[in-house]
mmCIF file of C-alpha atoms in Angstrom:
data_model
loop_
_atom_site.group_PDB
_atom_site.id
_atom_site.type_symbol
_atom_site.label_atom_id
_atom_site.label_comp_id
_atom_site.label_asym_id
_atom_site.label_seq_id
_atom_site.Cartn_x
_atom_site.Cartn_y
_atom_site.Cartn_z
ATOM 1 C CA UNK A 1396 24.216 -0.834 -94.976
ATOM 2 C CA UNK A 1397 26.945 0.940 -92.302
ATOM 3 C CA UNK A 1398 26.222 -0.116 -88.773
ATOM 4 C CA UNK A 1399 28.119 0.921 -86.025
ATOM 5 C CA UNK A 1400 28.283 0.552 -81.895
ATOM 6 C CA UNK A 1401 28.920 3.351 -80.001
ATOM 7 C CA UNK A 1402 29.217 3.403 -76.089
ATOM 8 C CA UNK A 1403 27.439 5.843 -73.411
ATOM 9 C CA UNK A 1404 30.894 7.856 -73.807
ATOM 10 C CA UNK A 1405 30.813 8.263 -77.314
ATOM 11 C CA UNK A 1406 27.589 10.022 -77.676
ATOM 12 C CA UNK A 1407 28.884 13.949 -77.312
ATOM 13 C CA UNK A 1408 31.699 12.918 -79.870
ATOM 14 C CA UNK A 1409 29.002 11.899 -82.498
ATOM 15 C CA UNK A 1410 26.084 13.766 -85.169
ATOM 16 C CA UNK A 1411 22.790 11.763 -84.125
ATOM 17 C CA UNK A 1412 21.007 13.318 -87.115
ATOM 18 C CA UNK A 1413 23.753 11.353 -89.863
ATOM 19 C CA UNK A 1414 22.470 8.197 -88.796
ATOM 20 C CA UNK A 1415 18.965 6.526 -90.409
ATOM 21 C CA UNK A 1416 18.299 4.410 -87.215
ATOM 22 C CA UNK A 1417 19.290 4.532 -83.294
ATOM 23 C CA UNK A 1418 18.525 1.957 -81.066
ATOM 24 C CA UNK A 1419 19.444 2.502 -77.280
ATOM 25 C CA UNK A 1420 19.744 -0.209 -74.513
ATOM 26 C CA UNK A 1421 19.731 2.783 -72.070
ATOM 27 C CA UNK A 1422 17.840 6.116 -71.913
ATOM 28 C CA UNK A 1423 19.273 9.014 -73.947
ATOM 29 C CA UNK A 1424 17.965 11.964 -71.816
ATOM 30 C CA UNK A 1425 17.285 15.266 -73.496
ATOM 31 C CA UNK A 1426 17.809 13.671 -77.204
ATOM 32 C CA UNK A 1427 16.367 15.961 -79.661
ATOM 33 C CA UNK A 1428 16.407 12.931 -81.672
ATOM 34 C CA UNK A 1429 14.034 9.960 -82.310
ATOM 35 C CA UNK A 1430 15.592 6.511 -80.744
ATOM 36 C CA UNK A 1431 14.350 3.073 -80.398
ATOM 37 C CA UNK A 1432 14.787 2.246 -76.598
ATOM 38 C CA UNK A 1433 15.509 -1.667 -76.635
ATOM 39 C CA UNK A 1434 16.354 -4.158 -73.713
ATOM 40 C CA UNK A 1435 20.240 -5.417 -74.114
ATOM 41 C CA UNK A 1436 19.465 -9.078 -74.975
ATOM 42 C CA UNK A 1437 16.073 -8.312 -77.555
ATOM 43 C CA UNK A 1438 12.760 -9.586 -77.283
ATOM 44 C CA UNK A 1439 10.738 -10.614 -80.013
ATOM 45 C CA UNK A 1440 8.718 -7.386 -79.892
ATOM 46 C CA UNK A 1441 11.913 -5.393 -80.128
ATOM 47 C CA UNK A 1442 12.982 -6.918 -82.535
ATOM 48 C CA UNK A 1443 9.805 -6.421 -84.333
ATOM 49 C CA UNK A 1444 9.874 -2.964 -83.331
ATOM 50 C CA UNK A 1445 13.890 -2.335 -84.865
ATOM 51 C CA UNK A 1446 12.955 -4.069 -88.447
ATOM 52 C CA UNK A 1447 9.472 -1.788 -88.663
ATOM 53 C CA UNK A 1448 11.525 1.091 -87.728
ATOM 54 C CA UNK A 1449 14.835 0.192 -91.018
ATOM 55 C CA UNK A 1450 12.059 -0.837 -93.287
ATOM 56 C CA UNK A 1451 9.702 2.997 -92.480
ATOM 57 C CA UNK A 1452 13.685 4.352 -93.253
ATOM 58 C CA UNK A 1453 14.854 2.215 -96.072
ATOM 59 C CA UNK A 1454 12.125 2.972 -98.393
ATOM 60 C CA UNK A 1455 13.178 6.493 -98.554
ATOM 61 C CA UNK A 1456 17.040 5.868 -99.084
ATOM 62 C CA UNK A 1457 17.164 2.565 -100.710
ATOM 63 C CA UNK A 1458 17.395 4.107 -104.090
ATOM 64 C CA UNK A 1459 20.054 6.558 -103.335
ATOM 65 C CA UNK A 1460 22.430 3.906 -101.811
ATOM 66 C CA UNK A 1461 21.940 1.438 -104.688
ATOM 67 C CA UNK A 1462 22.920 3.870 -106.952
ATOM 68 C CA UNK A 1463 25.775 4.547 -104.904
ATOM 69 C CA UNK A 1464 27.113 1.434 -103.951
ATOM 70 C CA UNK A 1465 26.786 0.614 -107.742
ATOM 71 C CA UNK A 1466 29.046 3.490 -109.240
ATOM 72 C CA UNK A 1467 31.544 2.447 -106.625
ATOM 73 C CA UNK A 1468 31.943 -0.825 -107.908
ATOM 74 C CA UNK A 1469 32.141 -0.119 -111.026
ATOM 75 C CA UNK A 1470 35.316 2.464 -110.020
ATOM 76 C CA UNK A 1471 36.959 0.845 -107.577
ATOM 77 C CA UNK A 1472 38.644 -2.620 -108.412
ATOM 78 C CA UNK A 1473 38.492 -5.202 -105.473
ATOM 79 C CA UNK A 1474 41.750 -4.317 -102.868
ATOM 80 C CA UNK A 1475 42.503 -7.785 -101.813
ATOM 81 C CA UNK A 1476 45.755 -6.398 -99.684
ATOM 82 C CA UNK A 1477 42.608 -4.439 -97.878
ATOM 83 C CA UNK A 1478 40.866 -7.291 -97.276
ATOM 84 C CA UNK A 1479 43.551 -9.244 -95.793
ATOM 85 C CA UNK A 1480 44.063 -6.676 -93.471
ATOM 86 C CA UNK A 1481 40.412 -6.650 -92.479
ATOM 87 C CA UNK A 1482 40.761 -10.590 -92.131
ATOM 88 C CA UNK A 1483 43.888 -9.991 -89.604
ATOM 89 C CA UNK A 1484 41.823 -7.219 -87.290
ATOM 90 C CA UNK A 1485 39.235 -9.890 -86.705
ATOM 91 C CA UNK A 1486 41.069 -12.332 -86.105
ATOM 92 C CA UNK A 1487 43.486 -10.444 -84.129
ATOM 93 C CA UNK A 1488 40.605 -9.422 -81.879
ATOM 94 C CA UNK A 1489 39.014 -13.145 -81.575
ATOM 95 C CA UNK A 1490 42.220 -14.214 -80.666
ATOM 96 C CA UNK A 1491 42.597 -11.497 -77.993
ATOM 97 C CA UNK A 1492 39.096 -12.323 -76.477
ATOM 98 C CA UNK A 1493 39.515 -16.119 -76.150
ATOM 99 C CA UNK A 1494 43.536 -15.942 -74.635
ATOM 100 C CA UNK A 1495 41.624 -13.668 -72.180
ATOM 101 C CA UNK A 1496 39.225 -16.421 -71.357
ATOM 102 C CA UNK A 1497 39.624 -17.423 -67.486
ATOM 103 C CA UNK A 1498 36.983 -18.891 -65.166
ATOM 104 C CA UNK A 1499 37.925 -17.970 -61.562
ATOM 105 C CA UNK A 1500 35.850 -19.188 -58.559
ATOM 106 C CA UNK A 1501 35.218 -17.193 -55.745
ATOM 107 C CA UNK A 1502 34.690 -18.836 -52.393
ATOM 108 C CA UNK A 1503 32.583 -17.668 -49.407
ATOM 109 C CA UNK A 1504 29.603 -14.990 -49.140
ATOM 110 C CA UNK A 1505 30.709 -11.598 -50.755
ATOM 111 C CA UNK A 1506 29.138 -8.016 -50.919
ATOM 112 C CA UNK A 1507 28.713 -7.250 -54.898
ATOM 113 C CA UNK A 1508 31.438 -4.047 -54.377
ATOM 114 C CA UNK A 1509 34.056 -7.051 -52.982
ATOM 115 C CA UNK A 1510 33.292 -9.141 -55.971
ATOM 116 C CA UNK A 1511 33.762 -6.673 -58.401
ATOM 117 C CA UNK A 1512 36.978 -5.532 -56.484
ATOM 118 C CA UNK A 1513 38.388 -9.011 -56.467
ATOM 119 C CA UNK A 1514 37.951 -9.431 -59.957
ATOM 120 C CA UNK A 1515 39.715 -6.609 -61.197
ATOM 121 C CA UNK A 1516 42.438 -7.087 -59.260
ATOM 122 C CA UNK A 1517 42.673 -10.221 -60.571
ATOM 123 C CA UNK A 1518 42.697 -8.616 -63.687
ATOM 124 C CA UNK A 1519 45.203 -5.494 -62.729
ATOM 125 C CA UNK A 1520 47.457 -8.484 -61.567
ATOM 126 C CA UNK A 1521 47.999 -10.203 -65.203
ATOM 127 C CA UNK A 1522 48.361 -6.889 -67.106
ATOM 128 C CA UNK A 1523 44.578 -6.795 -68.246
ATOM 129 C CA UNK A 1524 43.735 -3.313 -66.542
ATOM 130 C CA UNK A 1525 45.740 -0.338 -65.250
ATOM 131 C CA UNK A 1526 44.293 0.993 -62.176
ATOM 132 C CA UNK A 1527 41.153 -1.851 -60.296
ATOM 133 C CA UNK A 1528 39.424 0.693 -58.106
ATOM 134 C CA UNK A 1529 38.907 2.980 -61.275
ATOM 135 C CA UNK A 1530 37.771 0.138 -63.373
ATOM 136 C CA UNK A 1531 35.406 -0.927 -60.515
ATOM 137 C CA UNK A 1532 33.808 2.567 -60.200
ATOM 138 C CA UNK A 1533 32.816 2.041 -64.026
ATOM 139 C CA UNK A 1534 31.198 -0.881 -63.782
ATOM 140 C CA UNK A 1535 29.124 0.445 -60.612
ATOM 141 C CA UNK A 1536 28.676 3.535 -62.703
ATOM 142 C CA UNK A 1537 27.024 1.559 -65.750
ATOM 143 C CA UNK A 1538 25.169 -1.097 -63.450
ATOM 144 C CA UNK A 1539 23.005 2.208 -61.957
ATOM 145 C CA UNK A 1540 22.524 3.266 -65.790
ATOM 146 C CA UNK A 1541 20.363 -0.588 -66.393
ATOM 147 C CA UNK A 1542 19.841 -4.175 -65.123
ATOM 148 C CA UNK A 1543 23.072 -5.998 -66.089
ATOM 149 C CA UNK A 1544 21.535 -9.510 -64.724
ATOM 150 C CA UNK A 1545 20.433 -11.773 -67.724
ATOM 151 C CA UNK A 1546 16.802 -12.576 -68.024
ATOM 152 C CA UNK A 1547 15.736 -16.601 -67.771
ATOM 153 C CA UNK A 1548 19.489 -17.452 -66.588
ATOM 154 C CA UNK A 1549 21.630 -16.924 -63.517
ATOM 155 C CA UNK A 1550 24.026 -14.518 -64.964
ATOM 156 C CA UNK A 1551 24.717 -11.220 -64.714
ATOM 157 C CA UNK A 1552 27.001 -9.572 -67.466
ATOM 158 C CA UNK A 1553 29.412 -6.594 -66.205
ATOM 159 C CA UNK A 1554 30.755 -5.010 -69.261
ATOM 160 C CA UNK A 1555 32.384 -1.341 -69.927
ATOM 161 C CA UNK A 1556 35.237 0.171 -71.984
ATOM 162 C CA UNK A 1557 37.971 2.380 -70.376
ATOM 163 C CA UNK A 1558 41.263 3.821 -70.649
ATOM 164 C CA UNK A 1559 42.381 1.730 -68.024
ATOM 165 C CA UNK A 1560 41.887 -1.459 -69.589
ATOM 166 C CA UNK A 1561 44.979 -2.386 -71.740
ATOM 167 C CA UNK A 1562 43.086 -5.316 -73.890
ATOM 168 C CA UNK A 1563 39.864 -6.765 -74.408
ATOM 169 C CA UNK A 1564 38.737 -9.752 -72.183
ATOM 170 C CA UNK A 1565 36.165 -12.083 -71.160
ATOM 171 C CA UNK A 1566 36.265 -13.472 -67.464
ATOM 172 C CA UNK A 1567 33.659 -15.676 -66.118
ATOM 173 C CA UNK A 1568 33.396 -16.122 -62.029
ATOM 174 C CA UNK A 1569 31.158 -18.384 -60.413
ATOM 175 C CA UNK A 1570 30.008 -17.217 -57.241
ATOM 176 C CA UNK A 1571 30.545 -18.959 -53.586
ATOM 177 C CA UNK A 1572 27.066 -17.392 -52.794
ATOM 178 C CA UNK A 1573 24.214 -16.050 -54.962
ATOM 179 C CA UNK A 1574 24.409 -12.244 -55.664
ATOM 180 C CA UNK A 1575 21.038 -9.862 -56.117
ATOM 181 C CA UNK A 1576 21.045 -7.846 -59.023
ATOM 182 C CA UNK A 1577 19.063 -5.920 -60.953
ATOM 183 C CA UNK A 1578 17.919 -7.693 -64.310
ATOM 184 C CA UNK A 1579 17.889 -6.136 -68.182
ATOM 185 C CA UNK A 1580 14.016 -6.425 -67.808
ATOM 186 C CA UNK A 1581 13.929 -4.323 -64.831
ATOM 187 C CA UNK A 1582 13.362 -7.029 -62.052
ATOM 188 C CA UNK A 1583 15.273 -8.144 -59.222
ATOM 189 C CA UNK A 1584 16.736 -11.496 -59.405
ATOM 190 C CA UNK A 1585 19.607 -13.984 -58.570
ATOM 191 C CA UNK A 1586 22.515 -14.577 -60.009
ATOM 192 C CA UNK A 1587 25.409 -17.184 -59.289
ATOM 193 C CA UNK A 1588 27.930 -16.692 -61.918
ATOM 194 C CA UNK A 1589 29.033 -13.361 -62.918
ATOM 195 C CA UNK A 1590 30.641 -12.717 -66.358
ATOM 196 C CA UNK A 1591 33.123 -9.535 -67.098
ATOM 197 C CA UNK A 1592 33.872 -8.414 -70.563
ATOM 198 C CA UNK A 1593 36.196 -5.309 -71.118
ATOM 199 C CA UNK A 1594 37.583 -3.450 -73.965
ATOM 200 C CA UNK A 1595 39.555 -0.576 -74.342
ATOM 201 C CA UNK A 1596 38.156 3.358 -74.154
ATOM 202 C CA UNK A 1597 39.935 3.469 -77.649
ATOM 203 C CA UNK A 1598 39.290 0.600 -79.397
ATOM 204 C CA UNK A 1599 38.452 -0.452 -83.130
ATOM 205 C CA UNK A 1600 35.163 -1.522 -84.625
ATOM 206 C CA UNK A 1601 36.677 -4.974 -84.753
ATOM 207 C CA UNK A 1602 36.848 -5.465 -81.311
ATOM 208 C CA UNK A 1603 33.668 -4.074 -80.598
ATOM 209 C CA UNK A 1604 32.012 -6.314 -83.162
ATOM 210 C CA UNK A 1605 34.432 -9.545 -81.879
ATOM 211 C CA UNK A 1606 32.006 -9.175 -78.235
ATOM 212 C CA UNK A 1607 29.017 -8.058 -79.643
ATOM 213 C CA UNK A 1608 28.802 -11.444 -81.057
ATOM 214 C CA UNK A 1609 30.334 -12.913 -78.043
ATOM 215 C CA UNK A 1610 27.224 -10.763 -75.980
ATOM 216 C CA UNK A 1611 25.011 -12.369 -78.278
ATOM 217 C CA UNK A 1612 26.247 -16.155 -78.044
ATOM 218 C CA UNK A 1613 25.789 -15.988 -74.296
ATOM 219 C CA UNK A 1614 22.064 -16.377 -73.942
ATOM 220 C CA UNK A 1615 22.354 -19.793 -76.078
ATOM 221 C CA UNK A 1616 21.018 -22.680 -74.522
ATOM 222 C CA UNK A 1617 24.470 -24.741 -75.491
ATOM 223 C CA UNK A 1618 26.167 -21.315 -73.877
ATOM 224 C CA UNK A 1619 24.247 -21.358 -70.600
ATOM 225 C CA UNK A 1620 25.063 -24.763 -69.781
ATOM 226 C CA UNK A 1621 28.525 -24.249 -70.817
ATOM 227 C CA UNK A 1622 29.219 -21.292 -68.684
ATOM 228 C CA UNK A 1623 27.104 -23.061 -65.861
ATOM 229 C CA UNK A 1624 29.230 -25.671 -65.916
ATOM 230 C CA UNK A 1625 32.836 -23.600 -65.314
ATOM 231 C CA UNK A 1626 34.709 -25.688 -67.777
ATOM 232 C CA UNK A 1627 37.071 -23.553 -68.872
ATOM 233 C CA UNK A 1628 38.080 -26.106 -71.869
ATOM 234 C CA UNK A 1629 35.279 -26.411 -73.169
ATOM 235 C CA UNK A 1630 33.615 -23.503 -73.174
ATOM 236 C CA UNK A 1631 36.950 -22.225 -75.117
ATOM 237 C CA UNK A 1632 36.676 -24.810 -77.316
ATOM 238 C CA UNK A 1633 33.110 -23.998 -77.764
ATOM 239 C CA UNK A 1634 33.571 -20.129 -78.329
ATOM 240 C CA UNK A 1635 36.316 -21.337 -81.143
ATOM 241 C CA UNK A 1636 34.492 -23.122 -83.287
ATOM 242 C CA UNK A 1637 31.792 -20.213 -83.066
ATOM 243 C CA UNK A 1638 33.802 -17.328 -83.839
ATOM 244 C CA UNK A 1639 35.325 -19.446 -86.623
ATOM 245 C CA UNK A 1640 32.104 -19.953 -87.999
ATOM 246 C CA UNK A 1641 31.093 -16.090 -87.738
ATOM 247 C CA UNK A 1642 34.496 -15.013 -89.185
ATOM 248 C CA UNK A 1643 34.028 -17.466 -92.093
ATOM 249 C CA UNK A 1644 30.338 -15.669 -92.706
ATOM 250 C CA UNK A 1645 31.619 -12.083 -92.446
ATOM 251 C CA UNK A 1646 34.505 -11.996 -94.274
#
């Protein structure tokens, strides 16, 4: 299997028709191509929907890529010096992520534009991102695109890649008041704690797979009480011992 994650701003740079199976957390307007249009954090019914959708396409290429994948191992020997270096880029990027890790309160009742502006600031200020009022404008950009706010929690997750951000990061700010945002599912709801996770416009699959699993981690029960709590220890400590585990089961 190849699986990759592309971002709204990769999608004139890329073939649709190479790829067996797209799934979408936003609209693709005007795509001459089939799609499976999913919420951000999957429901059981998407998810149902995704594995109908791989199995429908597997049965017609299984047979090629198993004779495939089979004639290349029997030419290539194993490149441990490659997979070394594959070890390093993911741990390079989990590293990355959690020295990014901050929890920063914000005190008194805010505007969602002055949030967002504080927080990149913030961010501009330790060398995270280049230039705050451009970063801002993305994030405004992709919160009209879909409902950032997480479903059954009081989150909302702010996330975007772009050439102003220098490295990736994960920033968690619990709010002085609650916030109303638009949720994944499409309704209006609360939220008092707002997380930010940024990666660069050019960045490698490593990265984009280090907070894809961090994305997915968040709507844990052990997470949510975690991140409700603002402890910046342990919720590090927490997001360790997780990304060790994943790192151990991937490579």
């Amino acid at each position: 299997k190849q699986v990759e994650n592309k971002s709204l701003f990769d999608l004139e740079d890329i073939e649709k028709g190479d790829y067996d199976v797209i799934v979408s957390t936003i609209p693709l307007s005007e795509s001459e191509h089939e799609y499976i249009l999913t919420s951000p954090m999957l429901t059981k019914t998407e998810v149902e929907r995704v594995k109908r959708a791989v199995r429908k396409r597997k049965t017609s290429v299984f047979k090629k890529q198993a004779k495939e994948t089979s004639t290349e191992l029997d030419d290539k020997p194993s490149d441990f010096k490659q997979q070394l270096q594959v070890t390093q880029a993911y741990s390079t990027a989990v590293l990355d992520v959690l020295k990014s890790l901050d929890v920063l309160r914000l005190s008194g009742k805010k505007s969602l534009e002055n949030v967002l502006q504080l927080m990149c600031d913030k961010l501009a200020e330790n060398g995270i991102i280049r230039n705050a009022s451009a970063v801002k404008q993305t994030l405004l950009e992709r919160q009209a695109k879909s409902g950032l706010g997480i479903p059954g929690t009081h989150f909302a997750l702010y996330h975007t890649r772009s050439h102003d951000v220098e490295e990736p990061s994960f920033t968690i700010y619990p709010l002085g008041q609650p916030l109303k945002v638009r949720g994944m599912d499409g309704n209006e709801m609360a939220i008092s704690t707002l997380l930010l996770m940024l990666a660069p416009q050019d960045t490698g699959k490593e990265v984009l797979e280090t907070l894809s699993f961090l994305s997915s981690l968040i709507i844990e029960d052990e997470s949510v009480r975690l991140l409700e709590s603002g402890d910046r220890d342990r919720i590090e400590q927490y997001l360790s011992k997780q990304f060790y585990k994943w790192l151990h089961e991937k490579i």
